[in-house]
Each structure stands twice: as C-alpha cells, then as structure tokens.
Short mmCIF file of C-alpha atoms (C1' of nucleotides) in Angstrom, two decimals:
data_model
loop_
_atom_site.label_atom_id
_atom_site.label_comp_id
_atom_site.label_asym_id
_atom_site.label_seq_id
_atom_site.Cartn_x
_atom_site.Cartn_y
_atom_site.Cartn_z
CA MET J 1 65.43 -25.03 -79.14
CA LEU J 2 63.02 -25.46 -76.55
CA ALA J 3 60.95 -23.48 -74.03
CA ALA J 4 59.75 -24.13 -70.49
CA VAL J 5 57.32 -22.24 -70.07
CA LEU J 6 55.56 -20.96 -66.95
CA GLN J 7 52.18 -19.59 -65.39
CA ILE J 8 50.50 -19.53 -61.95
CA ARG J 9 47.84 -21.64 -62.06
CA ALA J 10 45.34 -21.87 -59.19
CA GLY J 11 47.90 -20.57 -56.85
CA THR J 12 50.75 -22.79 -58.09
CA LEU J 13 53.49 -22.58 -60.39
CA GLN J 14 53.00 -24.47 -63.77
CA VAL J 15 54.63 -25.61 -66.23
CA LEU J 16 53.20 -26.52 -69.87
CA LEU J 17 54.50 -30.35 -71.00
CA TRP J 18 53.74 -32.34 -74.26
CA GLN J 19 53.13 -35.81 -73.47
CA ARG J 20 55.83 -37.67 -76.05
CA ALA J 21 54.37 -40.43 -78.29
CA GLN J 22 57.14 -41.86 -79.84
CA GLU J 23 60.49 -43.48 -78.73
CA PRO J 24 62.82 -41.98 -77.21
CA ASP J 25 61.48 -41.54 -73.99
CA SER J 26 57.99 -42.34 -75.43
CA GLY J 27 54.93 -41.35 -72.74
CA ARG J 28 57.10 -39.16 -71.27
CA TRP J 29 56.87 -35.62 -70.92
CA ALA J 30 58.84 -33.11 -72.52
CA LEU J 31 59.37 -29.39 -72.94
CA PRO J 32 57.96 -28.25 -76.42
CA GLY J 33 60.33 -26.88 -78.96
CA GLY J 34 61.26 -26.45 -82.54
CA ARG J 35 63.99 -25.89 -84.87
CA LEU J 36 65.50 -22.33 -85.43
CA GLY J 37 63.64 -20.75 -89.07
CA ASP J 38 66.53 -18.95 -91.64
CA ASP J 39 65.35 -15.83 -91.09
CA GLU J 40 64.67 -15.41 -87.44
CA ASP J 41 67.00 -15.25 -84.15
CA VAL J 42 66.39 -18.03 -81.39
CA GLU J 43 64.11 -15.51 -79.12
CA ALA J 44 61.65 -14.58 -82.37
CA SER J 45 61.47 -18.59 -82.77
CA VAL J 46 60.53 -19.64 -79.44
CA ARG J 47 57.71 -16.76 -79.76
CA ARG J 48 56.92 -18.16 -83.46
CA GLN J 49 56.85 -21.95 -82.06
CA LEU J 50 55.03 -21.00 -78.72
CA ALA J 51 51.91 -18.76 -81.53
CA GLU J 52 52.12 -21.44 -84.21
CA LYS J 53 51.90 -25.02 -81.91
CA VAL J 54 50.79 -24.69 -78.56
CA ASP J 55 48.73 -21.19 -78.98
CA VAL J 56 50.08 -19.28 -76.73
CA ARG J 57 49.73 -16.00 -77.65
CA ASP J 58 50.06 -13.95 -74.50
CA VAL J 59 53.43 -14.85 -73.76
CA THR J 60 54.39 -11.80 -71.58
CA HIS J 61 58.27 -12.28 -71.61
CA VAL J 62 60.87 -14.49 -72.85
CA GLU J 63 64.70 -15.38 -71.87
CA GLN J 64 67.33 -17.32 -72.05
CA ILE J 65 68.49 -19.78 -69.60
CA ALA J 66 71.21 -21.64 -70.90
CA VAL J 67 72.75 -23.94 -74.08
CA PHE J 68 72.33 -27.79 -73.13
CA SER J 69 75.11 -29.75 -74.03
CA ALA J 70 76.39 -32.95 -72.79
CA PRO J 71 76.77 -35.44 -75.44
CA HIS J 72 74.12 -38.15 -74.88
CA ARG J 73 71.75 -36.21 -73.08
CA VAL J 74 68.88 -37.37 -76.13
CA PRO J 75 69.84 -40.57 -76.79
CA ASP J 76 71.16 -41.89 -80.45
CA VAL J 77 70.92 -38.40 -81.83
CA ARG J 78 73.07 -35.17 -81.35
CA LEU J 79 71.66 -32.36 -79.86
CA VAL J 80 71.95 -29.19 -78.33
CA ALA J 81 69.26 -27.67 -77.16
CA THR J 82 69.08 -23.78 -76.45
CA ALA J 83 67.09 -23.37 -73.44
CA PHE J 84 64.28 -20.78 -72.63
CA LEU J 85 61.80 -19.57 -69.99
CA GLY J 86 58.56 -17.94 -70.83
CA LEU J 87 55.67 -16.77 -69.04
CA VAL J 88 52.08 -16.49 -69.31
CA PRO J 89 50.17 -13.65 -67.27
CA SER J 90 47.92 -15.91 -64.78
CA ASP J 91 44.65 -14.59 -65.65
CA ALA J 92 45.19 -16.03 -69.67
CA ASP J 93 44.20 -19.38 -69.97
CA PRO J 94 44.94 -20.23 -73.10
CA ALA J 95 43.82 -23.42 -75.30
CA VAL J 96 46.17 -25.90 -75.80
CA PRO J 97 46.22 -28.92 -78.03
CA PRO J 98 45.28 -32.63 -76.65
CA ASP J 99 48.70 -33.62 -75.62
CA THR J 100 49.98 -30.90 -74.01
CA ALA J 101 49.04 -30.01 -70.19
CA TRP J 102 49.80 -27.97 -67.56
CA HIS J 103 51.65 -29.61 -64.39
CA PRO J 104 52.74 -28.50 -61.32
CA VAL J 105 56.55 -27.36 -61.42
CA ALA J 106 57.22 -28.67 -58.10
CA ARG J 107 55.78 -32.21 -58.61
CA LEU J 108 56.70 -32.81 -62.08
CA PRO J 109 55.64 -36.33 -63.81
CA ASP J 110 58.07 -38.28 -65.76
CA THR J 111 59.71 -35.58 -67.20
CA ALA J 112 61.89 -36.96 -70.81
CA PHE J 113 65.45 -36.18 -71.28
CA ASP J 114 67.26 -33.13 -69.57
CA HIS J 115 63.81 -31.76 -69.25
CA ALA J 116 63.90 -31.77 -65.45
CA GLU J 117 66.99 -29.74 -64.90
CA ILE J 118 65.50 -27.58 -67.42
CA ILE J 119 62.88 -26.78 -65.90
CA ARG J 120 64.33 -25.81 -62.19
CA ASP J 121 66.84 -23.90 -63.32
CA ALA J 122 64.22 -21.88 -65.72
CA ARG J 123 62.27 -22.11 -61.86
CA ASP J 124 65.76 -20.66 -60.14
CA ARG J 125 65.56 -17.89 -62.56
CA LEU J 126 62.16 -17.01 -61.97
CA ARG J 127 62.53 -16.50 -58.74
CA ALA J 128 65.92 -14.52 -58.96
CA LYS J 129 64.72 -12.22 -61.00
CA LEU J 130 61.80 -11.44 -58.74
CA SER J 131 64.10 -9.99 -56.36
CA TYR J 132 65.99 -7.92 -58.47
CA THR J 133 63.53 -6.77 -61.27
CA ASN J 134 60.18 -5.88 -62.37
CA LEU J 135 59.64 -9.27 -63.37
CA GLY J 136 56.08 -9.91 -61.88
CA PHE J 137 54.41 -7.96 -64.05
CA ALA J 138 54.89 -10.38 -66.73
CA LEU J 139 53.15 -13.12 -63.74
CA ALA J 140 50.15 -10.92 -63.43
CA PRO J 141 47.26 -9.65 -65.22
CA ARG J 142 47.59 -6.10 -66.89
CA VAL J 143 45.47 -4.80 -63.50
CA PHE J 144 45.27 -6.56 -59.88
CA THR J 145 45.21 -6.43 -56.32
CA ILE J 146 47.75 -6.41 -53.80
CA SER J 147 46.62 -9.92 -52.46
CA ALA J 148 46.86 -11.65 -55.82
CA LEU J 149 50.04 -10.17 -56.64
CA ARG J 150 50.74 -11.88 -52.93
CA GLU J 151 49.82 -14.63 -54.09
CA LEU J 152 51.60 -14.83 -57.67
CA TYR J 153 54.67 -13.50 -54.93
CA VAL J 154 54.14 -16.47 -52.96
CA ALA J 155 53.91 -19.11 -55.78
CA ALA J 156 56.69 -18.83 -57.89
CA LEU J 157 58.73 -18.15 -54.79
CA GLY J 158 58.03 -20.66 -52.54
CA HIS J 159 58.04 -18.99 -49.33
CA GLY J 160 55.51 -16.58 -47.87
CA VAL J 161 56.03 -12.83 -49.18
CA SER J 162 53.99 -9.81 -46.74
CA ALA J 163 51.45 -8.11 -48.82
CA THR J 164 52.67 -4.69 -46.76
CA ASN J 165 56.34 -4.78 -47.51
CA LEU J 166 55.88 -6.39 -50.69
CA GLN J 167 53.54 -3.07 -51.65
CA ARG J 168 55.74 -1.28 -50.31
CA ILE J 169 59.05 -2.43 -52.20
CA LEU J 170 57.31 -2.03 -55.55
CA THR J 171 55.74 1.03 -54.59
CA ARG J 172 59.19 2.27 -53.37
CA ARG J 173 61.00 1.59 -56.83
CA LYS J 174 58.16 2.55 -58.95
CA LEU J 175 57.12 -0.13 -60.46
CA LEU J 176 53.50 -0.05 -59.05
CA VAL J 177 50.90 2.66 -59.39
CA PRO J 178 47.01 2.82 -58.44
CA THR J 179 45.01 2.68 -61.53
CA GLY J 180 42.27 4.14 -59.18
CA GLY J 181 40.19 1.38 -59.13
CA THR J 182 38.92 -0.69 -56.86
CA ALA J 183 38.00 -4.84 -56.53
CA LEU J 184 34.97 -5.68 -55.11
CA PRO J 185 35.25 -7.26 -51.60
CA GLY J 186 34.08 -10.66 -51.52
CA PRO J 187 31.14 -12.44 -50.21
CA SER J 188 32.36 -12.61 -46.40
CA GLY J 189 32.90 -8.82 -46.93
CA GLY J 190 36.13 -6.81 -46.04
CA ARG J 191 37.09 -3.69 -47.22
CA PRO J 192 37.50 -3.78 -51.07
CA ALA J 193 40.81 -3.50 -52.26
CA ALA J 194 42.75 -1.31 -54.48
CA GLU J 195 43.96 -1.80 -58.10
CA PHE J 196 47.10 -1.68 -59.34
CA ARG J 197 48.83 -1.91 -62.37
CA PHE J 198 52.88 -2.49 -62.93
CA THR J 199 54.20 1.21 -65.12
CA ASP J 200 56.09 -1.22 -67.48
CA ARG J 201 55.63 -4.38 -69.18
CA ALA J 202 59.25 -4.98 -70.50
CA LEU J 203 62.12 -5.79 -68.12
CA LYS J 204 63.65 -3.33 -65.77
CA VAL J 205 66.80 -4.13 -63.67
CA THR J 206 65.66 -2.10 -60.01
CA ASP J 207 68.29 -3.21 -57.99
CA ALA J 208 71.56 -3.90 -59.55
CA PHE J 209 74.36 -4.88 -57.32
CA ALA J 210 73.65 -4.44 -54.08
CA VAL J 211 77.08 -4.41 -52.68
CA LEU J 212 79.84 -2.65 -53.95
CA ARG J 213 78.36 0.23 -55.37
CA PRO J 214 79.64 2.74 -57.54
CA PRO J 215 80.38 5.60 -55.68
CA PRO J 216 77.14 8.28 -55.58
CA GLY J 217 78.54 10.56 -58.39
CA PRO J 218 76.49 13.98 -58.34
CA GLY J 219 74.28 13.72 -61.23
CA ALA J 220 74.01 11.05 -63.38
CA ALA J 221 74.98 7.36 -62.03
CA GLY J 222 74.78 5.67 -65.06
CA CYS J 223 77.21 3.05 -65.37
CA GLY J 224 78.27 4.11 -69.32
CA VAL J 225 79.52 1.78 -72.43
CA GLY J 226 83.42 2.85 -72.83
CA ASP J 227 84.85 4.62 -69.33
CA SER J 228 87.83 4.98 -67.40
CA PRO J 229 90.48 4.56 -69.69
CA GLY J 230 93.13 5.70 -67.75
CA GLY J 231 94.61 3.64 -64.71
CA GLY J 232 96.24 6.36 -62.66
CA THR J 233 93.15 7.56 -60.24
CA PRO J 234 90.90 4.65 -60.05
CA ILE J 235 88.38 7.34 -58.80
CA PRO J 236 86.24 7.82 -61.33
CA VAL J 237 85.11 12.04 -60.32
CA PRO J 238 84.32 13.17 -63.37
CA MET R 1 80.45 -21.08 -79.65
CA LEU R 2 83.10 -17.92 -79.22
CA ALA R 3 84.67 -17.11 -76.12
CA ALA R 4 85.12 -13.80 -74.18
CA VAL R 5 88.82 -14.55 -72.45
CA LEU R 6 88.61 -11.53 -69.85
CA GLN R 7 92.12 -10.61 -68.23
CA ILE R 8 93.22 -7.59 -65.35
CA ARG R 9 96.22 -6.72 -67.04
CA ALA R 10 98.28 -3.50 -66.05
CA GLY R 11 95.32 -2.25 -64.04
CA THR R 12 92.56 -2.57 -67.17
CA LEU R 13 90.26 -5.16 -68.20
CA GLN R 14 91.53 -6.50 -71.34
CA VAL R 15 89.99 -9.27 -73.39
CA LEU R 16 92.38 -11.46 -76.04
CA LEU R 17 90.93 -10.88 -79.60
CA TRP R 18 92.41 -13.20 -82.86
CA GLN R 19 92.57 -10.44 -85.94
CA ARG R 20 90.63 -12.15 -89.09
CA ALA R 21 93.02 -12.96 -92.32
CA GLN R 22 90.48 -13.46 -94.27
CA GLU R 23 86.94 -12.41 -95.65
CA PRO R 24 84.43 -11.20 -93.91
CA ASP R 25 85.75 -9.06 -91.79
CA SER R 26 89.41 -9.42 -92.36
CA GLY R 27 91.45 -7.62 -90.49
CA ARG R 28 89.19 -6.82 -87.52
CA TRP R 29 89.44 -8.12 -84.56
CA ALA R 30 87.76 -11.34 -83.31
CA LEU R 31 86.76 -13.75 -80.51
CA PRO R 32 88.52 -16.88 -80.54
CA GLY R 33 85.89 -19.96 -80.57
CA GLY R 34 85.14 -23.02 -82.57
CA ARG R 35 82.96 -25.38 -83.69
CA LEU R 36 81.30 -28.19 -80.66
CA GLY R 37 82.85 -31.64 -80.72
CA ASP R 38 80.79 -34.96 -80.46
CA ASP R 39 82.36 -35.96 -77.12
CA GLU R 40 82.04 -32.77 -75.27
CA ASP R 41 79.46 -29.82 -73.62
CA VAL R 42 80.00 -26.77 -74.64
CA GLU R 43 81.90 -25.84 -71.87
CA ALA R 44 84.44 -28.40 -72.09
CA SER R 45 84.90 -27.35 -76.31
CA VAL R 46 85.09 -23.40 -74.98
CA ARG R 47 87.87 -25.23 -72.24
CA ARG R 48 89.23 -27.68 -75.28
CA GLN R 49 89.48 -24.50 -77.76
CA LEU R 50 91.36 -22.28 -75.37
CA ALA R 51 94.22 -24.69 -74.77
CA GLU R 52 94.65 -26.03 -78.12
CA LYS R 53 94.00 -23.16 -80.08
CA VAL R 54 95.74 -19.86 -77.60
CA ASP R 55 97.18 -21.57 -75.09
CA VAL R 56 95.65 -20.21 -72.05
CA ARG R 57 95.20 -23.68 -69.70
CA ASP R 58 94.66 -21.35 -66.69
CA VAL R 59 91.60 -20.10 -67.02
CA THR R 60 90.12 -20.21 -63.96
CA HIS R 61 86.33 -19.57 -64.81
CA VAL R 62 83.82 -20.23 -67.57
CA GLU R 63 80.41 -19.62 -67.96
CA GLN R 64 77.95 -18.96 -70.71
CA ILE R 65 76.61 -15.24 -71.35
CA ALA R 66 73.90 -16.55 -74.19
CA VAL R 67 73.44 -17.12 -77.33
CA PHE R 68 73.49 -14.84 -79.91
CA SER R 69 71.68 -15.82 -83.37
CA ALA R 70 70.58 -12.58 -85.41
CA PRO R 71 69.89 -13.92 -88.93
CA HIS R 72 72.89 -11.97 -90.57
CA ARG R 73 75.03 -11.42 -87.62
CA VAL R 74 77.68 -13.08 -90.28
CA PRO R 75 77.33 -12.28 -93.89
CA ASP R 76 76.76 -14.99 -96.36
CA VAL R 77 76.15 -18.20 -93.90
CA ARG R 78 74.06 -18.75 -91.33
CA LEU R 79 75.87 -19.10 -87.91
CA VAL R 80 74.56 -19.00 -84.23
CA ALA R 81 77.16 -18.93 -81.57
CA THR R 82 77.26 -19.79 -77.93
CA ALA R 83 79.34 -17.11 -76.06
CA PHE R 84 80.72 -17.27 -73.17
CA LEU R 85 83.30 -15.62 -70.61
CA GLY R 86 86.15 -16.63 -69.56
CA LEU R 87 88.56 -15.45 -66.71
CA VAL R 88 91.96 -15.24 -66.25
CA PRO R 89 94.18 -14.76 -63.17
CA SER R 90 96.14 -11.46 -63.42
CA ASP R 91 99.41 -13.19 -62.72
CA ALA R 92 99.39 -15.38 -65.28
CA ASP R 93 101.00 -14.77 -68.81
CA PRO R 94 100.06 -17.07 -71.63
CA ALA R 95 101.93 -17.72 -74.84
CA VAL R 96 99.12 -16.65 -77.14
CA PRO R 97 99.55 -16.93 -81.01
CA PRO R 98 100.95 -14.17 -82.79
CA ASP R 99 97.28 -13.09 -84.57
CA THR R 100 95.67 -12.22 -81.54
CA ALA R 101 96.60 -10.07 -78.84
CA TRP R 102 95.13 -8.24 -75.60
CA HIS R 103 92.87 -4.98 -76.17
CA PRO R 104 91.47 -3.21 -73.28
CA VAL R 105 87.51 -3.43 -73.38
CA ALA R 106 87.22 -0.17 -72.71
CA ARG R 107 88.75 0.76 -75.83
CA LEU R 108 88.21 -2.08 -77.99
CA PRO R 109 89.88 -1.47 -81.64
CA ASP R 110 87.56 -2.56 -84.44
CA THR R 111 85.85 -5.96 -83.76
CA ALA R 112 84.23 -8.50 -86.13
CA PHE R 113 80.49 -8.73 -86.85
CA ASP R 114 78.49 -8.30 -83.62
CA HIS R 115 81.72 -9.43 -81.02
CA ALA R 116 81.46 -6.39 -79.22
CA GLU R 117 78.52 -6.76 -78.26
CA ILE R 118 79.15 -10.10 -76.78
CA ILE R 119 82.25 -8.73 -74.98
CA ARG R 120 79.97 -5.65 -73.06
CA ASP R 121 77.73 -8.58 -72.32
CA ALA R 122 80.59 -10.84 -70.77
CA ARG R 123 81.84 -7.48 -68.93
CA ASP R 124 78.74 -6.55 -67.71
CA ARG R 125 78.33 -10.34 -66.23
CA LEU R 126 81.78 -10.27 -64.52
CA ARG R 127 80.45 -6.73 -63.39
CA ALA R 128 77.50 -7.79 -61.94
CA LYS R 129 78.60 -11.25 -59.68
CA LEU R 130 81.79 -9.53 -58.99
CA SER R 131 78.77 -8.37 -56.37
CA TYR R 132 76.64 -11.40 -55.55
CA THR R 133 79.05 -14.00 -55.64
CA ASN R 134 83.37 -14.91 -54.85
CA LEU R 135 84.22 -14.25 -58.59
CA GLY R 136 86.75 -12.28 -57.58
CA PHE R 137 89.11 -15.12 -57.02
CA ALA R 138 88.96 -15.75 -61.07
CA LEU R 139 90.38 -12.36 -61.53
CA ALA R 140 93.43 -12.28 -58.44
CA PRO R 141 96.61 -14.88 -58.02
CA ARG R 142 96.31 -17.38 -55.62
CA VAL R 143 97.79 -15.05 -52.85
CA PHE R 144 96.99 -11.48 -52.43
CA THR R 145 97.30 -8.53 -51.05
CA ILE R 146 94.10 -6.37 -50.16
CA SER R 147 95.61 -2.97 -51.90
CA ALA R 148 96.03 -5.61 -55.40
CA LEU R 149 92.84 -7.44 -54.52
CA ARG R 150 91.28 -3.57 -54.72
CA GLU R 151 92.78 -2.74 -57.91
CA LEU R 152 91.58 -5.76 -59.09
CA TYR R 153 87.47 -4.51 -58.65
CA VAL R 154 88.39 -1.48 -59.77
CA ALA R 155 89.57 -2.28 -63.21
CA ALA R 156 87.29 -4.47 -63.99
CA LEU R 157 84.02 -2.70 -61.92
CA GLY R 158 84.68 0.58 -63.79
CA HIS R 159 84.81 2.81 -60.91
CA GLY R 160 86.43 3.23 -57.04
CA VAL R 161 86.28 0.55 -54.49
CA SER R 162 87.42 1.21 -50.76
CA ALA R 163 89.73 -1.52 -49.90
CA THR R 164 88.72 -0.89 -46.29
CA ASN R 165 85.05 -2.12 -47.05
CA LEU R 166 86.42 -4.61 -49.90
CA GLN R 167 87.88 -6.68 -47.07
CA ARG R 168 85.25 -6.42 -44.71
CA ILE R 169 82.61 -7.48 -47.07
CA LEU R 170 84.85 -10.30 -48.64
CA THR R 171 85.54 -11.28 -45.03
CA ARG R 172 82.03 -11.29 -43.64
CA ARG R 173 81.22 -13.74 -45.83
CA LYS R 174 84.12 -15.39 -45.75
CA LEU R 175 85.76 -15.87 -48.72
CA LEU R 176 88.78 -14.66 -47.69
CA VAL R 177 91.33 -16.20 -45.45
CA PRO R 178 95.03 -14.79 -44.61
CA THR R 179 97.62 -17.16 -45.14
CA GLY R 180 99.40 -15.65 -42.39
CA GLY R 181 102.15 -14.11 -44.65
CA THR R 182 103.37 -10.72 -45.65
CA ALA R 183 104.34 -9.10 -48.92
CA LEU R 184 107.46 -7.30 -48.34
CA PRO R 185 106.40 -2.85 -48.26
CA GLY R 186 107.23 -0.32 -51.36
CA PRO R 187 110.16 1.38 -51.60
CA SER R 188 108.67 4.02 -50.37
CA GLY R 189 108.30 2.39 -47.08
CA GLY R 190 104.79 1.51 -45.63
CA ARG R 191 103.69 -0.65 -43.71
CA PRO R 192 103.77 -4.58 -44.67
CA ALA R 193 100.62 -5.77 -46.03
CA ALA R 194 98.78 -9.14 -45.04
CA GLU R 195 98.41 -11.42 -47.52
CA PHE R 196 95.07 -13.67 -48.00
CA ARG R 197 94.16 -16.29 -50.17
CA PHE R 198 90.25 -16.81 -51.42
CA THR R 199 88.79 -19.86 -49.23
CA ASP R 200 87.19 -21.01 -52.72
CA ARG R 201 88.56 -21.11 -56.27
CA ALA R 202 84.53 -22.81 -57.54
CA LEU R 203 81.60 -20.00 -58.17
CA LYS R 204 79.46 -19.97 -55.15
CA VAL R 205 76.79 -17.13 -55.13
CA THR R 206 77.08 -15.31 -51.82
CA ASP R 207 74.28 -12.55 -51.75
CA ALA R 208 71.26 -14.73 -53.71
CA PHE R 209 68.23 -12.06 -53.50
CA ALA R 210 68.95 -8.85 -51.14
CA VAL R 211 64.99 -8.41 -51.07
CA LEU R 212 62.30 -10.75 -50.79
CA ARG R 213 63.83 -13.10 -48.86
CA PRO R 214 62.77 -16.35 -47.59
CA PRO R 215 61.59 -16.08 -43.96
CA PRO R 216 64.17 -17.22 -41.92
CA GLY R 217 63.04 -20.83 -40.86
CA PRO R 218 64.03 -21.43 -37.50
CA GLY R 219 67.34 -24.88 -38.32
CA ALA R 220 67.94 -25.14 -41.92
CA ALA R 221 67.44 -21.95 -44.50
CA GLY R 222 67.92 -23.33 -47.98
CA CYS R 223 65.90 -23.60 -50.45
CA GLY R 224 64.92 -27.51 -51.32
CA VAL R 225 64.05 -28.60 -54.64
CA GLY R 226 60.50 -29.49 -54.34
CA ASP R 227 58.63 -28.02 -51.69
CA SER R 228 55.61 -26.34 -50.93
CA PRO R 229 52.82 -27.73 -53.36
CA GLY R 230 49.83 -27.21 -51.32
CA GLY R 231 47.83 -24.61 -52.10
CA GLY R 232 46.41 -23.41 -48.49
CA THR R 233 48.76 -22.14 -46.10
CA PRO R 234 51.77 -20.41 -47.84
CA ILE R 235 54.33 -19.65 -45.43
CA PRO R 236 56.44 -22.70 -45.64
CA VAL R 237 56.81 -23.10 -41.75
CA PRO R 238 57.81 -26.78 -41.22
"C1'" DA Y 1 111.52 12.36 -36.96
"C1'" DC Y 2 108.16 12.15 -40.29
"C1'" DA Y 3 106.43 9.86 -44.77
"C1'" DA Y 4 103.93 6.01 -46.97
"C1'" DA Y 5 101.09 2.54 -46.93
"C1'" DA Y 6 97.65 -0.91 -44.16
"C1'" DG Y 7 94.68 -1.81 -41.22
"C1'" DT Y 8 91.34 -0.50 -37.67
"C1'" DG Y 9 86.91 1.75 -34.78
"C1'" DT Y 10 83.51 4.20 -35.29
"C1'" DT Y 11 79.40 6.75 -37.36
"C1'" DA Y 12 76.03 7.25 -40.78
"C1'" DT Y 13 72.70 5.77 -43.90
"C1'" DT Y 14 70.07 2.95 -46.16
"C1'" DC Y 15 66.59 -0.14 -46.44
"C1'" DC Y 16 63.93 -4.08 -45.35
"C1'" DT Y 17 61.00 -7.11 -41.98
"C1'" DA Y 18 58.11 -7.37 -38.40
"C1'" DC Y 19 54.49 -5.82 -36.11
"C1'" DA Y 20 51.09 -2.64 -34.19
"C1'" DC Y 21 47.38 0.28 -35.72
"C1'" DC Y 22 43.50 1.75 -38.77
"C1'" DC Y 23 39.94 1.49 -42.61
"C1'" DA Y 24 36.24 0.23 -45.36
"C1'" DT Y 25 32.25 -3.09 -46.32
"C1'" DG Y 26 28.66 -7.24 -45.53
"C1'" DC Y 27 26.22 -9.98 -42.43
"C1'" DG I 1 28.17 -4.46 -33.74
"C1'" DC I 2 31.25 -7.30 -35.39
"C1'" DA I 3 34.01 -10.21 -38.04
"C1'" DT I 4 36.49 -9.86 -42.27
"C1'" DG I 5 39.75 -8.55 -45.37
"C1'" DG I 6 42.62 -3.96 -46.66
"C1'" DG I 7 45.64 -0.55 -45.84
"C1'" DT I 8 49.26 2.99 -43.47
"C1'" DG I 9 52.51 4.06 -39.36
"C1'" DT I 10 56.08 2.92 -36.76
"C1'" DA I 11 59.47 0.38 -34.17
"C1'" DG I 12 64.00 -2.76 -35.16
"C1'" DG I 13 67.85 -4.90 -37.40
"C1'" DA I 14 70.87 -5.63 -40.69
"C1'" DA I 15 74.47 -4.74 -44.45
"C1'" DT I 16 77.50 -1.24 -45.79
"C1'" DA I 17 79.81 3.14 -46.87
"C1'" DA I 18 82.23 7.13 -45.17
"C1'" DC I 19 85.57 9.09 -42.09
"C1'" DA I 20 88.70 9.04 -38.43
"C1'" DC I 21 92.31 6.50 -36.13
"C1'" DT I 22 96.16 3.81 -35.18
"C1'" DT I 23 100.08 0.79 -37.08
"C1'" DT I 24 104.55 -0.73 -39.14
"C1'" DT I 25 107.59 -0.41 -42.10
"C1'" DG I 26 111.69 2.48 -44.65
"C1'" DT I 27 114.34 7.14 -45.39
#
DNA sequence: ACAAAAGTGTTATTCCTACACCCATGC
DNA sequence: GCATGGGTGTAGGAATAACACTTTTGT
C-alpha cells in the first residue's frame, strides 16, 4: 500500500517522499506506505498510515490509483502495491519526520522501484479529475480568492488557466459560493478580492460524459441502478 | 483477483457468473477469479485465469476497476480482491463450464459477497469510457454496421443513442473507417448498410478533459511528462 | 408504387474561450 | 491621477443533439 500525497507548495505541485536507509534502493526516495490491518479497508489504512507515520492529518481526499504488480518491481521479494492519491490543501504545513521531504513532481529525485510511475499516474489522475469534478476543494484552503485558486489549478494542471473562466465554470456548476468577505489588497494596491469557498468538500462528479449523453428526460435525468431490461424499444422514455 | 466479464448478448449487457457449490454463500452467483501467480502481473493473471478456467480467449479488453477490501466482505477469512473489467465482443460465444452462465447486469441473480457492487462499478466504468474513449471496439465484432453498433451502445449505456450522431462522432474522431463492403438488407428490404471497422483495437482516449483544456499551442499540444517547473510565468508558451 | 432501412444535410443549442471593458484600492 | 490587481459583459467558435430529407433496396 503506497500513497502519493500531493500538495501545491510554493506554486508547484509536490509529492511527499521518504528517503530509504536500507537496501534495496538505499538512498533513493520512496512513497510512504505500509501494510493493511485486519480491521480496516485500504482507504482507512492509508489514512491511518499517513496520520501515524507522517503526521499528515489534513488529507482532504484519498482515492485509489491502481494496483502495481509487475513480478520484479521490488527486487528479491514479491510485493504487490495498491497505490493511492492523497491530497493536502495548500495552506497546511504538516510536520513531517526528518527523513521525509516534499519534492516537485516535475523534477523528481532518484526514486525507488516503480514509484516514479506511480507518482505520474497520481498526477494524471488529479489533472483529469480537476476537469470534471469538484476536486479543487482538496487542494484549496477552506476560504480563498479566485486568483489564489487559479494558481493552484495552474500548478496542478501545468498550463495556464484564465481566472475569468475558472470562476465562471465553477460558479455555473454551483461548486463555488462567495463568503461575502474580501481579502486585503497587496502592498501595491489593487481591488480587494472577494473570498469564496467550495460548497462541498467531498468528491462530486459534475461533468460526466460530455458526449453520448442520455436524452433529457422530462423530470429526472438520473441514471438509476437497474434500468431498461426490455430489449424491444431502446429509448427509455418513462 | 476477480473479473467482471461483460458482453452484449441478445441486446442486453450481461456478465459471466459462476455458481458457488461450497459455503460460504453456496448457491449464489460469483465472479470468476483466482490467485496471482509468481511470474505475472495482475492483468496477465486475469487473462490467464479467464483462458484457463472459463475458456474465454477472445477478451478484447481488460482493465482494473478497484481493490475491494472491506474487512468482512468474505465471511471468516480476510480476502482482498482486485477487481477487473473484461470485455468480450458480441459475436463471440465462448464455451463456458457447466456451472457458469451469463446473466443480465440489470437483473442479477443472488450474488455472492460484494460481487454485485463490483459488477455495478464495472458497468459504470464501461459506460463512462464509451463516452470519451474508443472502447466500443471491445464490444463490437471486427466488422459491423452502424445500426448494429448502435444497438451495442444502447445496451451498454442503457439509454437511446441516435445512429446518425453515433456515426458522426466516431467518424469525426477517426475511430471508424468504412471497409467498403455492405451488409445484406433484411427480409423486408431497405438500403444495404455499409460495413465499418474500428481503426484501433487498443484503448485510446479521444476526448480527455472537456473543460479547462490547455491553451492551443502553435505546433504540438501534447502534455509532456515534466513541464513548467518555473513558478513565475504560468502560461506554458514554449 | 410503396414501405422499410440507411445515410446525409441542416439547424438549433449549449458550453467554453478570448477579449474588451468597468471597479476598487494604494501611492 | 495613475498604476495595479479584481471582476463583469459580450462576442466568437467548436461540438453535439435533433430533425428533415434523400438514397437504396425488397415486395
């Protein structure tokens, strides 16, 4: 069980790594992880391990990436790892043990085993979900300005984002609400920015399938669990 | 390791299940599966197990769904399962062992353990990926007509799909090419349908992030591996 | 000729990006 | 007043759903 904990620090997407002191791959940087306990599922286990070993309690989101199982991904022993993506809001600065440190995802140090691949997959998952879910809540502080949020998106996505359109998209989807407060302007002046927060702080898919979408039912458009067992008329007008 | 093998049979999305003969959950229907071997990764293992136990060799696509790890998901023993989605084209009719059978996903029999949840997750994954990838290739025969393909999409998605627009979307994305041949008309006449095939038979994402897309670079628009380490100018114009 | 099935053309809508224009504050 | 950063309004474009219409076959 391995966790790629990502956070935007100093405008850069970084990952928490741990420097191995023993062979194999001594000296290289590895993802934190541990073994599954008897009375927990894998998600709970990851959260527990992060809280215990790394003192990261403000993990706002945890999700499975994939199982990594190449036969010799770790020398000598057979180890199958379930990899996770964990996110920490940008205003948290958790105390980490002395042998751990944050590293920019774009400029990884020498990493152990297949951990670089895991980190890339975690980053890609984050980038994809920023686009069609409200996952931004997991990167941002509880309260923030649009330009601060824009910087987080830029750092996570690796490309420019327009503050104008970011606000409109998130507002249209009702993910963002103004708190009413405003932030103080910088030393060089400028209009004070309005403060916002995310309406939810749990993952919500906002933009499922952009294409081949179901025809708009008159009332509800939900995709229930069991539907359309009949094979005759394919159109599911209720 | 469990595999939810899905196929469109008789215009309905069905899953291959195996009736348990022993406790626990004797008599209930379960997903086929097995243990990971020493010299294979999990994907290879699933393909091997399907080929060995169930004689399903024409599995056109295999992908991880998730790890299911609730502590008591299987009574008495601690079992962590990595669940997979497998797809079989609609024209295949593999010989399956006597204690296995296909069941409609929308009308499952009594299922063992948490397998119903796994099947739902697999179905949802299929539905999502039909929308933004070329995954249709895994459900369809090598050569098919648009209306046949439409029926597959309708069965998999559970809602009506317009043959007109389906063809246009897949053609615009260059996923579909005409073979030049035509199918024979039905007994009641009608214009003979042109035959098509998918250009690729490997998964390809065609419609990544519909929103917050990167600005159109002049030449290449690819998202490389490492990029934009600098924090100053966020826009990645090379 | 007529019905049935397949395929094409066209329109309307929706959603996003880009750009220009107003607002509020510090110096 | 002017520079600086924040926010709104509006126009343009891309992609898709919906629908009307033409084409090709069998009876």
